Short mmCIF file of C-alpha atoms and ligand atoms in Angstrom, two decimals:
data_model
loop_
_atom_site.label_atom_id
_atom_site.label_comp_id
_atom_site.label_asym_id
_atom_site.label_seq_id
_atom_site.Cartn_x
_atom_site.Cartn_y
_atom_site.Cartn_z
CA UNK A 50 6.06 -10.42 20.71
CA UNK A 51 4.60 -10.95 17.43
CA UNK A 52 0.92 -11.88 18.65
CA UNK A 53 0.88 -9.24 21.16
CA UNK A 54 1.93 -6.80 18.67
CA UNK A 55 -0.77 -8.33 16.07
CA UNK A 56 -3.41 -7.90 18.76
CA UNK A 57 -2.47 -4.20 20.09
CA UNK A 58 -2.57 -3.04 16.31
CA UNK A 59 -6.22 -5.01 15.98
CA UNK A 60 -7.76 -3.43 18.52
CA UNK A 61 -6.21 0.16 17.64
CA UNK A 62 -7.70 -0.77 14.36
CA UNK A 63 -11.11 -1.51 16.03
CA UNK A 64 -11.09 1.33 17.99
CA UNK A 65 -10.59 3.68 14.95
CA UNK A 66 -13.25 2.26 13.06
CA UNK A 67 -15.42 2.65 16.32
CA UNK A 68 -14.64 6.40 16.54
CA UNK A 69 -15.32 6.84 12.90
CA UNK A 70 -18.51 4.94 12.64
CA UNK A 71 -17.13 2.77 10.10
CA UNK A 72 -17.29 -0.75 9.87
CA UNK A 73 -14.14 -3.23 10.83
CA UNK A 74 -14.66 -4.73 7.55
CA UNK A 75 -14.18 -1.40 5.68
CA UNK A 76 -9.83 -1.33 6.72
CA UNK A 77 -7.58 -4.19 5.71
CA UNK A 78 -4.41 -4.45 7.50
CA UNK A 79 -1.11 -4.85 5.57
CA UNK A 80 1.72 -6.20 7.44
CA UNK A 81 4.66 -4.40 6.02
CA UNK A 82 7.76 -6.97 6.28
CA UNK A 83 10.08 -5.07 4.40
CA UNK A 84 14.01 -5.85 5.82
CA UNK A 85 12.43 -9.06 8.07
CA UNK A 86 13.88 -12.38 8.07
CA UNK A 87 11.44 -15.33 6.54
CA UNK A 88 11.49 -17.18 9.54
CA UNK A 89 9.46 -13.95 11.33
CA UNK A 90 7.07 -13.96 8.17
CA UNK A 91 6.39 -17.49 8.81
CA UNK A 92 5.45 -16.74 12.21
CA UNK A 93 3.26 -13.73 11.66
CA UNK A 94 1.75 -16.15 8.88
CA UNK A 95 0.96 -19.43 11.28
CA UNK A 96 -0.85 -16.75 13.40
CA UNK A 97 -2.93 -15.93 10.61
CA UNK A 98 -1.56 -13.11 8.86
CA UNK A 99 -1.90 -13.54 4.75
CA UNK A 100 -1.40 -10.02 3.29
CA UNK A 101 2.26 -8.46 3.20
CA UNK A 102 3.66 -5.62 2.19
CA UNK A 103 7.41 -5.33 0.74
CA UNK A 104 8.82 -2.56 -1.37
CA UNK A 105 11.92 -4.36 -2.65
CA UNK A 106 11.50 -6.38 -6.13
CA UNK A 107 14.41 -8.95 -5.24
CA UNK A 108 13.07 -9.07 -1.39
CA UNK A 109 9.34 -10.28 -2.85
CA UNK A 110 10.44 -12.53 -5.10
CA UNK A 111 12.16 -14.24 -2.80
CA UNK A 112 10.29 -14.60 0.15
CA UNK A 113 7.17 -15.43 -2.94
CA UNK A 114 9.35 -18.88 -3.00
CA UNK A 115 10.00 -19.28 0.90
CA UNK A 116 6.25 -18.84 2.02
CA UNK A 117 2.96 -20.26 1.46
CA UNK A 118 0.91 -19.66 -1.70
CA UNK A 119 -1.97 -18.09 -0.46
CA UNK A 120 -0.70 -15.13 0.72
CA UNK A 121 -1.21 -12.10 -1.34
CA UNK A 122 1.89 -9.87 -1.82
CA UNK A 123 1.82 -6.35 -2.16
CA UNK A 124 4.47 -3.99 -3.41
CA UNK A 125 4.30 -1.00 -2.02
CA UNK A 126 7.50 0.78 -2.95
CA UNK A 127 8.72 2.49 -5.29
CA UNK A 128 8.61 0.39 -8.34
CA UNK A 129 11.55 0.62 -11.38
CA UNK A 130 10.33 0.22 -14.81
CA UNK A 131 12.70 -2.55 -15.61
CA UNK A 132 11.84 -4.28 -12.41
CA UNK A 133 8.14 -4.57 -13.38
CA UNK A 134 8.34 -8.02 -15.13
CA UNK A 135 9.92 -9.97 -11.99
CA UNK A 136 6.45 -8.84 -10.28
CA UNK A 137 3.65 -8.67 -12.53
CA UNK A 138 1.47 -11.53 -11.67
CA UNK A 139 2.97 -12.18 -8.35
CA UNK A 140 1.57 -9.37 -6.71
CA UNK A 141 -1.33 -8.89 -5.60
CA UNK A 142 -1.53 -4.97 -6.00
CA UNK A 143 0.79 -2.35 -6.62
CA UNK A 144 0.71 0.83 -4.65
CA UNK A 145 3.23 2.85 -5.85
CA UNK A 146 1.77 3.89 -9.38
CA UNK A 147 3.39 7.46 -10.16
CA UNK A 148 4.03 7.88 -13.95
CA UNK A 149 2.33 7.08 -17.13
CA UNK A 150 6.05 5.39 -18.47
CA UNK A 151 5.52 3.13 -15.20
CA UNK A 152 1.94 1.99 -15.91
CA UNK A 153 2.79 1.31 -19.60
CA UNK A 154 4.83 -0.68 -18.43
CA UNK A 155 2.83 -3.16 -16.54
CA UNK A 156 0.23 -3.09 -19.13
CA UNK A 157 2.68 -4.74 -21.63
CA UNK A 158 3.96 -6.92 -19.12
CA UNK A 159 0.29 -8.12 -17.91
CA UNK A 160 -0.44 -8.78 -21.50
CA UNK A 161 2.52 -10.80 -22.30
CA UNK A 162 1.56 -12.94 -19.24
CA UNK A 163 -2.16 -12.90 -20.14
CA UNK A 164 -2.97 -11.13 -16.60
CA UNK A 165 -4.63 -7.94 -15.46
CA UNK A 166 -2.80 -5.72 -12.89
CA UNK A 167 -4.35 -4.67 -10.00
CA UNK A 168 -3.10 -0.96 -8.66
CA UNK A 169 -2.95 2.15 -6.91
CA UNK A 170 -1.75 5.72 -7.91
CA UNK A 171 0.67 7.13 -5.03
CA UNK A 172 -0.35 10.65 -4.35
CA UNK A 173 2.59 13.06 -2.66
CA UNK A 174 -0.36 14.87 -1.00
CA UNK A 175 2.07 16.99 1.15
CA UNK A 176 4.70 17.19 -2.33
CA UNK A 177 7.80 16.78 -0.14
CA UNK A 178 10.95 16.68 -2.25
CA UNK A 179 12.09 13.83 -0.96
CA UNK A 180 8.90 11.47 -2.00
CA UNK A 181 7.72 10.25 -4.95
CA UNK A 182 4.23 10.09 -6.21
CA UNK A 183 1.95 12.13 -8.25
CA UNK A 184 0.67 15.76 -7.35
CA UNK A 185 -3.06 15.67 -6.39
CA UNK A 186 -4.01 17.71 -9.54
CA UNK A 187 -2.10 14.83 -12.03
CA UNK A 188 -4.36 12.11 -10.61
CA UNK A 189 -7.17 12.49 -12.73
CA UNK A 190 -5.49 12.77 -16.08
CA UNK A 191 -3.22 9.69 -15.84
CA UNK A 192 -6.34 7.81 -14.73
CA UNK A 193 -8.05 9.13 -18.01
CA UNK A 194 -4.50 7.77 -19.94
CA UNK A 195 -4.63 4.43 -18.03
CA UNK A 196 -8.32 3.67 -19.17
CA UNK A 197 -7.42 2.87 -22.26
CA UNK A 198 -5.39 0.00 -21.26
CA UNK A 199 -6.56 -3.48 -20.70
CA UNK A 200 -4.61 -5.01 -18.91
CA UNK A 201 -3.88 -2.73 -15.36
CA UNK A 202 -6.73 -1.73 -13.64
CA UNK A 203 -6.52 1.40 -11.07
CA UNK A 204 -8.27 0.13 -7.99
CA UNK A 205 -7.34 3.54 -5.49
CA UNK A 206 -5.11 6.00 -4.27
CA UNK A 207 -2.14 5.29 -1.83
CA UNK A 208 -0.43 8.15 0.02
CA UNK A 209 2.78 7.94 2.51
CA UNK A 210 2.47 10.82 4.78
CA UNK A 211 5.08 13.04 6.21
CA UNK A 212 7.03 11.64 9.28
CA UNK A 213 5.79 13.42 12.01
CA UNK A 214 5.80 13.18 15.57
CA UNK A 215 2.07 13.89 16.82
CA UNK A 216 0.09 12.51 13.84
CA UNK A 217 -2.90 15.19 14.16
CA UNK A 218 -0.81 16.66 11.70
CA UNK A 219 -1.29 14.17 8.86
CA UNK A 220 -4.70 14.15 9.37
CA UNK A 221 -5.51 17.36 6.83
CA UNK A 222 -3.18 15.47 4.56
CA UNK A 223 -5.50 11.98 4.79
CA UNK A 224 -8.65 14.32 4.41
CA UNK A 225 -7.57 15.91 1.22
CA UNK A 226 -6.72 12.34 -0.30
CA UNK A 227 -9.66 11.41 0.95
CA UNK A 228 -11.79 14.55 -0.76
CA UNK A 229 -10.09 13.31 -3.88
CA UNK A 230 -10.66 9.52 -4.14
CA UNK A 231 -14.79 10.34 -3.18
CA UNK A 232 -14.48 13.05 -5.93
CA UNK A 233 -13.22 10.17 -8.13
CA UNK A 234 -15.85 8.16 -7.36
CA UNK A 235 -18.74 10.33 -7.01
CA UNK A 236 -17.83 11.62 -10.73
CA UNK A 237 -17.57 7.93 -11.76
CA UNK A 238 -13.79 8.99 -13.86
CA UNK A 239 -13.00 5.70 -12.61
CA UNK A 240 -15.92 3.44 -14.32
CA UNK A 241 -16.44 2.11 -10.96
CA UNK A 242 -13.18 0.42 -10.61
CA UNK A 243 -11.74 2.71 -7.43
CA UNK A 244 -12.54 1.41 -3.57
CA UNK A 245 -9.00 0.87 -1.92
CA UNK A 246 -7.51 4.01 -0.30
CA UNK A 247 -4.50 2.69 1.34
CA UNK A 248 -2.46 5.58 3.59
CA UNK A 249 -1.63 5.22 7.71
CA UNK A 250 1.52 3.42 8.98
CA UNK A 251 2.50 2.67 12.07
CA UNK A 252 2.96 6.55 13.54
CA UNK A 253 -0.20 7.41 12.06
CA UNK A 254 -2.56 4.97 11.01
CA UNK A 255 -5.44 5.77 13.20
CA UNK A 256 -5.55 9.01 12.37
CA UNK A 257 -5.77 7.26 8.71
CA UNK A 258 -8.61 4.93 9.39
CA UNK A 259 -10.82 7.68 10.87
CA UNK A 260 -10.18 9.82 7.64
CA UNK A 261 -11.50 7.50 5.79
CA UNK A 262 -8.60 4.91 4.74
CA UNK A 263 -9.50 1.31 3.63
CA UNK A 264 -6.10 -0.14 3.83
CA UNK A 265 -3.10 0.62 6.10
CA UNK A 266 0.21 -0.43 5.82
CA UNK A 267 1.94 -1.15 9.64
CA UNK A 268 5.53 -2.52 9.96
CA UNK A 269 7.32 -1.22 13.11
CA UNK A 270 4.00 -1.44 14.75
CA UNK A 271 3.65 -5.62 14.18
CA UNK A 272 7.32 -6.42 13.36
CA UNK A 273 9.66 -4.08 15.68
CA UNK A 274 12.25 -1.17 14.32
CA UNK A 275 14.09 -2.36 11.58
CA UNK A 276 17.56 -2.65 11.30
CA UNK A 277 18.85 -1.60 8.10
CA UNK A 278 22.57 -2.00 9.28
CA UNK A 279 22.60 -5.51 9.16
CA UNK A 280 19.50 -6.73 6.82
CA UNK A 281 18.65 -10.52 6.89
C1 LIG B 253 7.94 0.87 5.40
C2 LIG B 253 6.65 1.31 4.85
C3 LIG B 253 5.46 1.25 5.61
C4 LIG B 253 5.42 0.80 7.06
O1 LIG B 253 6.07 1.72 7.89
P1 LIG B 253 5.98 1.63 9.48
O2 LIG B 253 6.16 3.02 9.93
O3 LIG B 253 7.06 0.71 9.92
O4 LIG B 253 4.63 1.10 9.83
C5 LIG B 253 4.29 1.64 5.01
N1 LIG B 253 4.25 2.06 3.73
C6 LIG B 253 5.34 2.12 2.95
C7 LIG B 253 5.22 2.57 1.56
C8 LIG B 253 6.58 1.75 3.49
O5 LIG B 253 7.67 1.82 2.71
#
């Protein structure tokens, strides 16, 4: 089920990128294995897969032990302050940047460990209630705050998009993020540091790519509906 699912998502991917004009290159696909047993990791891994995305702090650092070294974890939940320092230098990025608290946070913590911190601001582009992340006009001013640190770098903007059933409707959401992270860039606030714009999941992650995304983050889509009843 697992390679199946790996190669419908690839070609989706490929398709996207074909649509849009844009390179296969440009999008790197996070397999999001949040709630899945190791032995299912291990099997998306010996068919090749070495990025994965979790957004539990106990859940990473455990399946960190249980698999392989040279995969790159990402956390891509929301992210406690006093959680930071089981992560920091584990991970490979952090997507779920929201505060300035947060960020100081990993700053100290990278220093301590003598490491810089690779991550993303997450952007509530639609500012549902329920979410977290940053409205689009705080962006730019915690970016200014977080260049004074030296240890966490911003490398992008992540966005999780409304649940919705036809995903057409995410796409003026993905454009807007989009407007944002090439305004970043364009005005070089970032010192040349931003090129990841990770937003698309499973439900909508086409609609992503041809907005312009360079990372999306599919679960359900490689791994099956999770069960949260009764969690491995
Ligand atoms: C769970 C999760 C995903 C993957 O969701 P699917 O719909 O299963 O693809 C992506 N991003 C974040 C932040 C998540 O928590």
């Amino acid at each position: 089920m697992l390679k199946e699912n790996l190669e419908e998502v690839e070609e989706r991917i490929q398709a996207a990128c074909r649509r849009a004009g844009r390179d296969r290159s440009e999008v790197t696909l996070i397999a999001v294995s949040k709630t899945k047993p190791v032995e299912m990791l291990k099997e998306a891994y010996d068919l090749g897969v070495r990025i994965f995305g979790e957004n539990k702090v106990q859940e990473i650092r455990d399946k960190y032990e249980a698999l392989p070294g040279d995969i790159d974890w990402h956390m891509i939940g929301h992210l406690q302050t006093n959680k930071v320092k089981y992560i920091v230098g584990k991970v490979k990025l952090i997507h779920s940047v929201d505060s300035l608290k947060l960020a100081e946070t990993i700053e100290k913590e990278s220093a301590k460990r003598g490491v810089i911190s690779d991550i993303l601001l997450e952007v509530n582009v639609a500012e549902e209630e329920s979410k977290f992340g940053l409205k689009m006009e705080e962006v730019i001013p915690l970016m200014g705050q977080i260049a004074q640190f030296s240890h966490v770098t911003v490398r992008g903007l992540m966005t999780i998009a409304p649940f919705v059933e036809n995903p057409e409707k995410n796409r003026t959401i993905f454009k807007d993020l989009h407007k944002l992270y090439v305004d970043i860039k364009e005005k070089n606030i970032d010192n040349g540091t931003v090129s990841i714009l990770s937003m698309g999941m499973t439900n909508d992650y086409e609609v992503a790519i041809e907005e312009g995304a360079t990372m999306v983050r599919i679960g359900t889509g490689i791994f099956g509906a999770r069960d949260y009843g009764v969690q491995a």
